[in-house]
Short mmCIF file of C-alpha atoms in Angstrom, two decimals:
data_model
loop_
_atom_site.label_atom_id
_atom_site.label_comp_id
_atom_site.label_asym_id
_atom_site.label_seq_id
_atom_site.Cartn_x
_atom_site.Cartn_y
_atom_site.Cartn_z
CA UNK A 1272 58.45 38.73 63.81
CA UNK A 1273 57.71 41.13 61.06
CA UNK A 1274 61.03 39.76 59.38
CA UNK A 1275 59.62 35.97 59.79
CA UNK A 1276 56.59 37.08 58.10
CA UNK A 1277 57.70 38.93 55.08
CA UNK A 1278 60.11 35.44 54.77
CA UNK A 1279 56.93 33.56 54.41
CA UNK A 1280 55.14 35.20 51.98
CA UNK A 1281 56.81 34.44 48.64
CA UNK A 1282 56.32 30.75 49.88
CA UNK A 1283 52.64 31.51 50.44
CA UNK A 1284 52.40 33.18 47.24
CA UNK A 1285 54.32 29.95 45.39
CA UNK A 1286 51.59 27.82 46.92
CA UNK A 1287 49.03 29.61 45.50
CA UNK A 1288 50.47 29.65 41.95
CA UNK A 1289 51.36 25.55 42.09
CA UNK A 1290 47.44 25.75 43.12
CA UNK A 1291 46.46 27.91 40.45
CA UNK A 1292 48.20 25.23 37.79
CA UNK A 1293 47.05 22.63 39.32
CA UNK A 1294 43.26 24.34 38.62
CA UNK A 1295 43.85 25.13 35.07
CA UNK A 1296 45.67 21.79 34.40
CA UNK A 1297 42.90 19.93 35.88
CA UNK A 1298 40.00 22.39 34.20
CA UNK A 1299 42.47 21.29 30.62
CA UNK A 1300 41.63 18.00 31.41
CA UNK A 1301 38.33 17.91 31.91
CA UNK A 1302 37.72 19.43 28.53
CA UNK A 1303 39.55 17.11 26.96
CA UNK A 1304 36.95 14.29 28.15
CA UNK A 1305 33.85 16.10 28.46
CA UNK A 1306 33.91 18.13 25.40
CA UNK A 1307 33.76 14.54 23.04
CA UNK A 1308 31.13 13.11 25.21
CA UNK A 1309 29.07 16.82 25.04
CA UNK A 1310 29.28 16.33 21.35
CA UNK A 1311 28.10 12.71 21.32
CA UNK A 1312 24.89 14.07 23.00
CA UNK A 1313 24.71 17.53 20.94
CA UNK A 1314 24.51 14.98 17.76
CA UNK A 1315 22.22 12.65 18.96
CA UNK A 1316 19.88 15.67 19.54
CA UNK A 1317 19.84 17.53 15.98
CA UNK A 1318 17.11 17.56 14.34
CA UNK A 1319 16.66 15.58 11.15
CA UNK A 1320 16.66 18.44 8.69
CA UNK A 1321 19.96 20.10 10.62
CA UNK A 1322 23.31 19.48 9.02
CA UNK A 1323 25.67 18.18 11.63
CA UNK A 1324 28.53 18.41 9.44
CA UNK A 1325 28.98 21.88 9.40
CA UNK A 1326 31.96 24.23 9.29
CA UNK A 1327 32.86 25.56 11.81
CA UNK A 1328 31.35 22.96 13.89
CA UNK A 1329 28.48 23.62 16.25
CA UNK A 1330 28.63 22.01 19.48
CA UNK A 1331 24.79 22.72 19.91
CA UNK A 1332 22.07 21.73 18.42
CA UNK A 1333 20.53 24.53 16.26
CA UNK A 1334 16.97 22.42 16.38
CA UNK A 1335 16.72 20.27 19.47
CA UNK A 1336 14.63 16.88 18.84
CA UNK A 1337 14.43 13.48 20.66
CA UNK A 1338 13.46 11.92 16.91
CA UNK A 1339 17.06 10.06 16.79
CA UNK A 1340 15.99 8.28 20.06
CA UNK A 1341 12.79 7.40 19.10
CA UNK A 1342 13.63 6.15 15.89
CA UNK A 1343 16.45 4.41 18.12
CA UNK A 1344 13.96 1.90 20.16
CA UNK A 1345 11.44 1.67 17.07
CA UNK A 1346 13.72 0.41 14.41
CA UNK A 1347 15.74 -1.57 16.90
CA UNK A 1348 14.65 -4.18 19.26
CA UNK A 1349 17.82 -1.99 21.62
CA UNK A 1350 15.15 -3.08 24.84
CA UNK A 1351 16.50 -6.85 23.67
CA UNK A 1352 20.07 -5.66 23.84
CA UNK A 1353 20.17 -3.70 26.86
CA UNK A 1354 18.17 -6.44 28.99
CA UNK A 1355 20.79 -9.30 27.67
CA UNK A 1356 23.69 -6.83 28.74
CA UNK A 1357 22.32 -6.33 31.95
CA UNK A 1358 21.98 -9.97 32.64
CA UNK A 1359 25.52 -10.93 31.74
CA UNK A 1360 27.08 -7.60 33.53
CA UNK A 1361 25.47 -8.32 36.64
CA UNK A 1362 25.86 -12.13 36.79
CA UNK A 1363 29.55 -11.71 35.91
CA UNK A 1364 29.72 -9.05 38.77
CA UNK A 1365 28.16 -11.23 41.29
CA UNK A 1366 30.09 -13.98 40.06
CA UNK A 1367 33.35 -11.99 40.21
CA UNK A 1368 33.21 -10.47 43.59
CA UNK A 1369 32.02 -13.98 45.19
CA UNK A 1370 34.96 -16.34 43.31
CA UNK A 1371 38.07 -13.91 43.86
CA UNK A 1372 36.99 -13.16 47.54
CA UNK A 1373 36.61 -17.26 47.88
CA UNK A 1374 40.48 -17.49 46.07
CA UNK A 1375 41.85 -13.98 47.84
CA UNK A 1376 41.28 -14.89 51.43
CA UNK A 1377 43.31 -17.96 51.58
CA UNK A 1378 45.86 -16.50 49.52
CA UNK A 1379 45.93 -13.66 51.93
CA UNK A 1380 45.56 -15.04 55.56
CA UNK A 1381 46.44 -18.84 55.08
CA UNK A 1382 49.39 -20.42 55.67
CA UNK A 1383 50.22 -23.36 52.86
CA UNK A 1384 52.84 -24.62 50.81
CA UNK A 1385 52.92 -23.18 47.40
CA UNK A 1386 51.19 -20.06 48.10
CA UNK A 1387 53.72 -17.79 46.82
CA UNK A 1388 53.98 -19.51 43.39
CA UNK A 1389 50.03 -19.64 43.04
CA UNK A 1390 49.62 -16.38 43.19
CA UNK A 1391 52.81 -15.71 40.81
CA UNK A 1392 50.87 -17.86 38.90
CA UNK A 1393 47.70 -16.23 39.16
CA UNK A 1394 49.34 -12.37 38.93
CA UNK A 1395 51.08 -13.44 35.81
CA UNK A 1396 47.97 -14.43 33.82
CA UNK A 1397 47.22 -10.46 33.46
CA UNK A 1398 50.20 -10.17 30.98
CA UNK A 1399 48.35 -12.90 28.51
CA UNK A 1400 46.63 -10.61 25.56
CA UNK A 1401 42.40 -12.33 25.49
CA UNK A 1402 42.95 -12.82 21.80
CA UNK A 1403 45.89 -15.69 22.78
CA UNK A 1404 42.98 -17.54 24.59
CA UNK A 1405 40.33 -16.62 22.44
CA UNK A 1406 40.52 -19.77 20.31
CA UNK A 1407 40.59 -22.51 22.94
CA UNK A 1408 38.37 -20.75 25.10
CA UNK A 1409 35.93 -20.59 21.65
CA UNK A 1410 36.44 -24.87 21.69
CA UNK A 1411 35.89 -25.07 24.96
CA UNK A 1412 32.41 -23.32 25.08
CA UNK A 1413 31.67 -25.18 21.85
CA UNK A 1414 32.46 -28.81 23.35
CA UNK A 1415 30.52 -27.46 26.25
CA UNK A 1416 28.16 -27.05 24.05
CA UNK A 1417 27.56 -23.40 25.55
CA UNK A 1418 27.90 -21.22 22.32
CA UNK A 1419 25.20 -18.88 21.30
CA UNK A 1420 24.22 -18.83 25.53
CA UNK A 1421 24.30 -15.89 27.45
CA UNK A 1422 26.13 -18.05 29.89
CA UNK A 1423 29.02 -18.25 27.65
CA UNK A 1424 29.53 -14.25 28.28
CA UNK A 1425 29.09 -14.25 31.70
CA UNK A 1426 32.11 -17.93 32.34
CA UNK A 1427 35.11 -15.69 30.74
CA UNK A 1428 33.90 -12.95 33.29
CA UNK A 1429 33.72 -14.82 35.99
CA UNK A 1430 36.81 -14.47 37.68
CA UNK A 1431 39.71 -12.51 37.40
CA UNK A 1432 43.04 -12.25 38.25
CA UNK A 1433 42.89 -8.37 38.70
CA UNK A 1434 40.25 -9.24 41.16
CA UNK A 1435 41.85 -11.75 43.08
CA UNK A 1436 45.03 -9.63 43.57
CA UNK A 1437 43.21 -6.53 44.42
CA UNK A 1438 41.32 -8.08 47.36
CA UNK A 1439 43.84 -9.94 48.04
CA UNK A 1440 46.18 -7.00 48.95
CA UNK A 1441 42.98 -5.29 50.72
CA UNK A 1442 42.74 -8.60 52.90
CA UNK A 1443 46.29 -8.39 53.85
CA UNK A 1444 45.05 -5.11 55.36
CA UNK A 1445 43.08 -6.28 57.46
CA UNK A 1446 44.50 -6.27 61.35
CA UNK A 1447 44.66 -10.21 62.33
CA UNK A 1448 43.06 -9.02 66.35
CA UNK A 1449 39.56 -8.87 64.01
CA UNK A 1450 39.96 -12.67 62.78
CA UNK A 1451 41.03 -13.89 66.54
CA UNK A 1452 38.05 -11.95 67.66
CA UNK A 1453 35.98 -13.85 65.47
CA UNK A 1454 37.64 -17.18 66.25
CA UNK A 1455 36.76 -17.11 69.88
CA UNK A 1456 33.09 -15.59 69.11
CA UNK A 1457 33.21 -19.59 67.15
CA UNK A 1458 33.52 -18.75 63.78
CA UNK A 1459 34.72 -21.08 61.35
CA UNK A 1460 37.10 -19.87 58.35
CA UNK A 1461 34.20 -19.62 56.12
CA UNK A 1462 32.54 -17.24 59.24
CA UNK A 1463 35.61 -15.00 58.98
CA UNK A 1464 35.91 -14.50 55.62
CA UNK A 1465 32.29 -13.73 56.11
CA UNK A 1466 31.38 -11.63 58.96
CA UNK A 1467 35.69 -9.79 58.77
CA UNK A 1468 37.06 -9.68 55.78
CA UNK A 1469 34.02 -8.83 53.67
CA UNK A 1470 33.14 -6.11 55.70
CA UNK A 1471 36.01 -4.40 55.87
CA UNK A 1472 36.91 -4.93 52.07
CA UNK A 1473 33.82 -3.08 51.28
CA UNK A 1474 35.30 -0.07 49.43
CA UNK A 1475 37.59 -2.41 47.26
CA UNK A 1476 34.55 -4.87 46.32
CA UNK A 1477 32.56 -1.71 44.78
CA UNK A 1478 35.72 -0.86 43.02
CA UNK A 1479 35.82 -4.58 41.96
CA UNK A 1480 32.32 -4.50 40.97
CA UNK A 1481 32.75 -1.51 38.80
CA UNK A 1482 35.62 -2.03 37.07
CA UNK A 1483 34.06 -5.85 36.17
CA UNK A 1484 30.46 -4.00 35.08
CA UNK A 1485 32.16 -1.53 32.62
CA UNK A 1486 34.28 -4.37 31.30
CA UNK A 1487 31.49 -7.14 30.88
CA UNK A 1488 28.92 -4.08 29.54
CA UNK A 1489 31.24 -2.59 26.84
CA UNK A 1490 33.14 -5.97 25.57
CA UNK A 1491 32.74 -6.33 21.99
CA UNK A 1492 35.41 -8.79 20.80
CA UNK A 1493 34.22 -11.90 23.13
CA UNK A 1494 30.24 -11.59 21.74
CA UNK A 1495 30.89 -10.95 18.32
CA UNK A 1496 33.26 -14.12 18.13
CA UNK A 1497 30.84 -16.62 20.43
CA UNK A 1498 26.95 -15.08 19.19
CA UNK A 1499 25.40 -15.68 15.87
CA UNK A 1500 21.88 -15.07 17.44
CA UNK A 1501 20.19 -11.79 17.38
CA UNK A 1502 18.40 -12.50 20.17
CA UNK A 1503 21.66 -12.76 22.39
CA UNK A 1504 23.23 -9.64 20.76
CA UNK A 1505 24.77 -7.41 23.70
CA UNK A 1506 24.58 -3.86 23.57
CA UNK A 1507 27.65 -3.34 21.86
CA UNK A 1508 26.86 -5.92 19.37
CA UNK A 1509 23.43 -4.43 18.46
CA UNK A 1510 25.17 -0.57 18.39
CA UNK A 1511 27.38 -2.21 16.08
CA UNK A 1512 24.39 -3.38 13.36
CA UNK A 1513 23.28 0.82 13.39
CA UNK A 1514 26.35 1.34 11.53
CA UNK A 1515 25.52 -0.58 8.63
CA UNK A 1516 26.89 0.28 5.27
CA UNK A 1517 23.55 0.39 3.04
CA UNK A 1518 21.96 3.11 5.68
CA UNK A 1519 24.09 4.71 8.50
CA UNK A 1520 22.49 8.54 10.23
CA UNK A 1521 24.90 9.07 12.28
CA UNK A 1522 22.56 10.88 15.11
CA UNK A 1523 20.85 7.16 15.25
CA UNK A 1524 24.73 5.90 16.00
CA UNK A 1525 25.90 9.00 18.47
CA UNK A 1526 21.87 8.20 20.49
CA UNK A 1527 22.87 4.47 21.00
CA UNK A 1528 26.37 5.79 22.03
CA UNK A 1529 24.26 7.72 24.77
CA UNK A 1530 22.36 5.21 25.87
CA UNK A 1531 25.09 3.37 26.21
CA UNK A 1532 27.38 5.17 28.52
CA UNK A 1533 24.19 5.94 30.70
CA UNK A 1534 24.01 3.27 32.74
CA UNK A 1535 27.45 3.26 33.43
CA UNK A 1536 27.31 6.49 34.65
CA UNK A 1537 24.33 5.83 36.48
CA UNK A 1538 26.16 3.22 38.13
CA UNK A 1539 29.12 5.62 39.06
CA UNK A 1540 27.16 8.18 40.82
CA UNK A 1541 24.85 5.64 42.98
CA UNK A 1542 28.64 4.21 44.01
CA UNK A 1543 31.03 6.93 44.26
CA UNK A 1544 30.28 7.62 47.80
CA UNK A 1545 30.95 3.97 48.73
CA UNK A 1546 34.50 3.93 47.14
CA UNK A 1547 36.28 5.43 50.10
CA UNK A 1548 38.76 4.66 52.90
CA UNK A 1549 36.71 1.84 55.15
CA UNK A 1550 37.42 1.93 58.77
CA UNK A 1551 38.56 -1.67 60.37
CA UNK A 1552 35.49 -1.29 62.77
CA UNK A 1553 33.41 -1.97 60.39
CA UNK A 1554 34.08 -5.76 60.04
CA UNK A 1555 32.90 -5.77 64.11
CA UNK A 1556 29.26 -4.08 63.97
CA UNK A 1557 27.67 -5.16 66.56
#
């Protein structure tokens, strides 16, 4: 026994180092993304009169002030902007997660000729760069007479192949004793998709939903091409006019950036404890 043991300790003692790596390489990492983003905020909170170009560089503000943020909102009309991002973010979200569910389930669960080369299709749609489609998709809104309109944002947005092969694959999941349970309860297809598949799909609709939100809220390329108004400017858009070339204080620039990234983050937090492993049983509550 005693022999067994002292056997087993150098592999205890390996475990702990691959641990102890694993630690510091993760605690590396971190850094590396939190210590740009802590200087974002450390700039947009120096104080007028401080220098933020100093050498060496200090990560904290010598004279704390909120004046970059209030000069922020009353020099800029940035309520405007983040009011028309919200809009198009969450109609392209809602729009997303209803359209690829619609197109996954059939794709996942129906039987019909052609499937396999519709979602080939589909799949192979990611590989095309936007700026290849940029152009016709420009006519298109323009014969649609759609340009300068919000709703021009949100129609690019509003489906996505990513999303229809993502729940797609969690549909396929799904164990096929929940849909016959809901056949002889007298549900129709539409019922299933309804009252199975979107329960149980739940974690991978958040992701869905996320990963569409931070897309639709940070896109620059699509608004800047299809908005002349002001009025329509997204966030991104109207971040972009701070960095003029006739005045540019770059603590006005690094508060939008803030502003910015906090309702994303927002967003992650309120959702993070949604986007886990979802039990089957929860397409059959009740």
């Amino acid at each position: 026994m005693a022999r067994h043991q002292i056997r087993a300790a150098p592999a205890k003692d390996r475990i702990t180092l691959r641990s102890l790596l694993q630690l510091l390489m993760l605690i590396l990492l971190a850094l590396v993304v939190l210590v740009p983003l802590l200087w974002l905020v450390s700039t947009s909170l120096k104080g007028p009169a401080e220098d933020i170009f100093t050498s060496p560089p200090a990560l904290l503000p010598a004279q704390p002030s909120l004046d970059a943020y209030g000069r922020l909102f009353q020099d800029n009309p940035l309520g405007q902007y983040l009011l028309n991002s919200t809009i198009v973010s969450l109609v392209a979200v809602v729009a997303n997660l209803l359209f690829c569910s619609l197109a996954a389930y059939p794709l996942a669960r129906m039987q019909f000729a052609g499937r396999g080369l519709v979602l080939a299709l589909v799949v192979a749609t990611i590989l095309i760069p936007f700026q290849v489609v940029m152009i016709p998709l420009y006519l298109l809104m323009v014969q649609l007479g759609l340009r300068n309109t919000l709703l021009a944002l949100v129609i690019p947005q509003a489906a996505t192949a990513f999303g229809l092969y993502l729940l797609r694959q969690s549909f396929l999941g799904v164990p096929v004793e929940l849909e016959e349970a809901a056949r002889i309860d007298g549900c129709s297809k539409l019922g299933e998709w309804w009252n199975v598949m979107i329960p149980a799909a739940r974690a991978d609709l958040i992701t869905l939903a996320m990963f569409v939100f931070i897309g639709t809220w940070s896109d620059f390329l699509w608004p800047l091409v299809i908005l002349d108004d002001p009025n329509l400017f997204t966030l991104p858009l109207g971040l972009q006019q701070l960095a003029s070339s006739f005045s540019l204080d770059w603590r006005i620039v690094a508060a939008g950036s803030v502003v910015s990234i906090l309702p994303v983050l927002i967003l992650f937090v309120l959702l993070q404890r949604f986007i886990l492993p979802t039990a089957s049983g929860d397409a059959v509550k009740g």
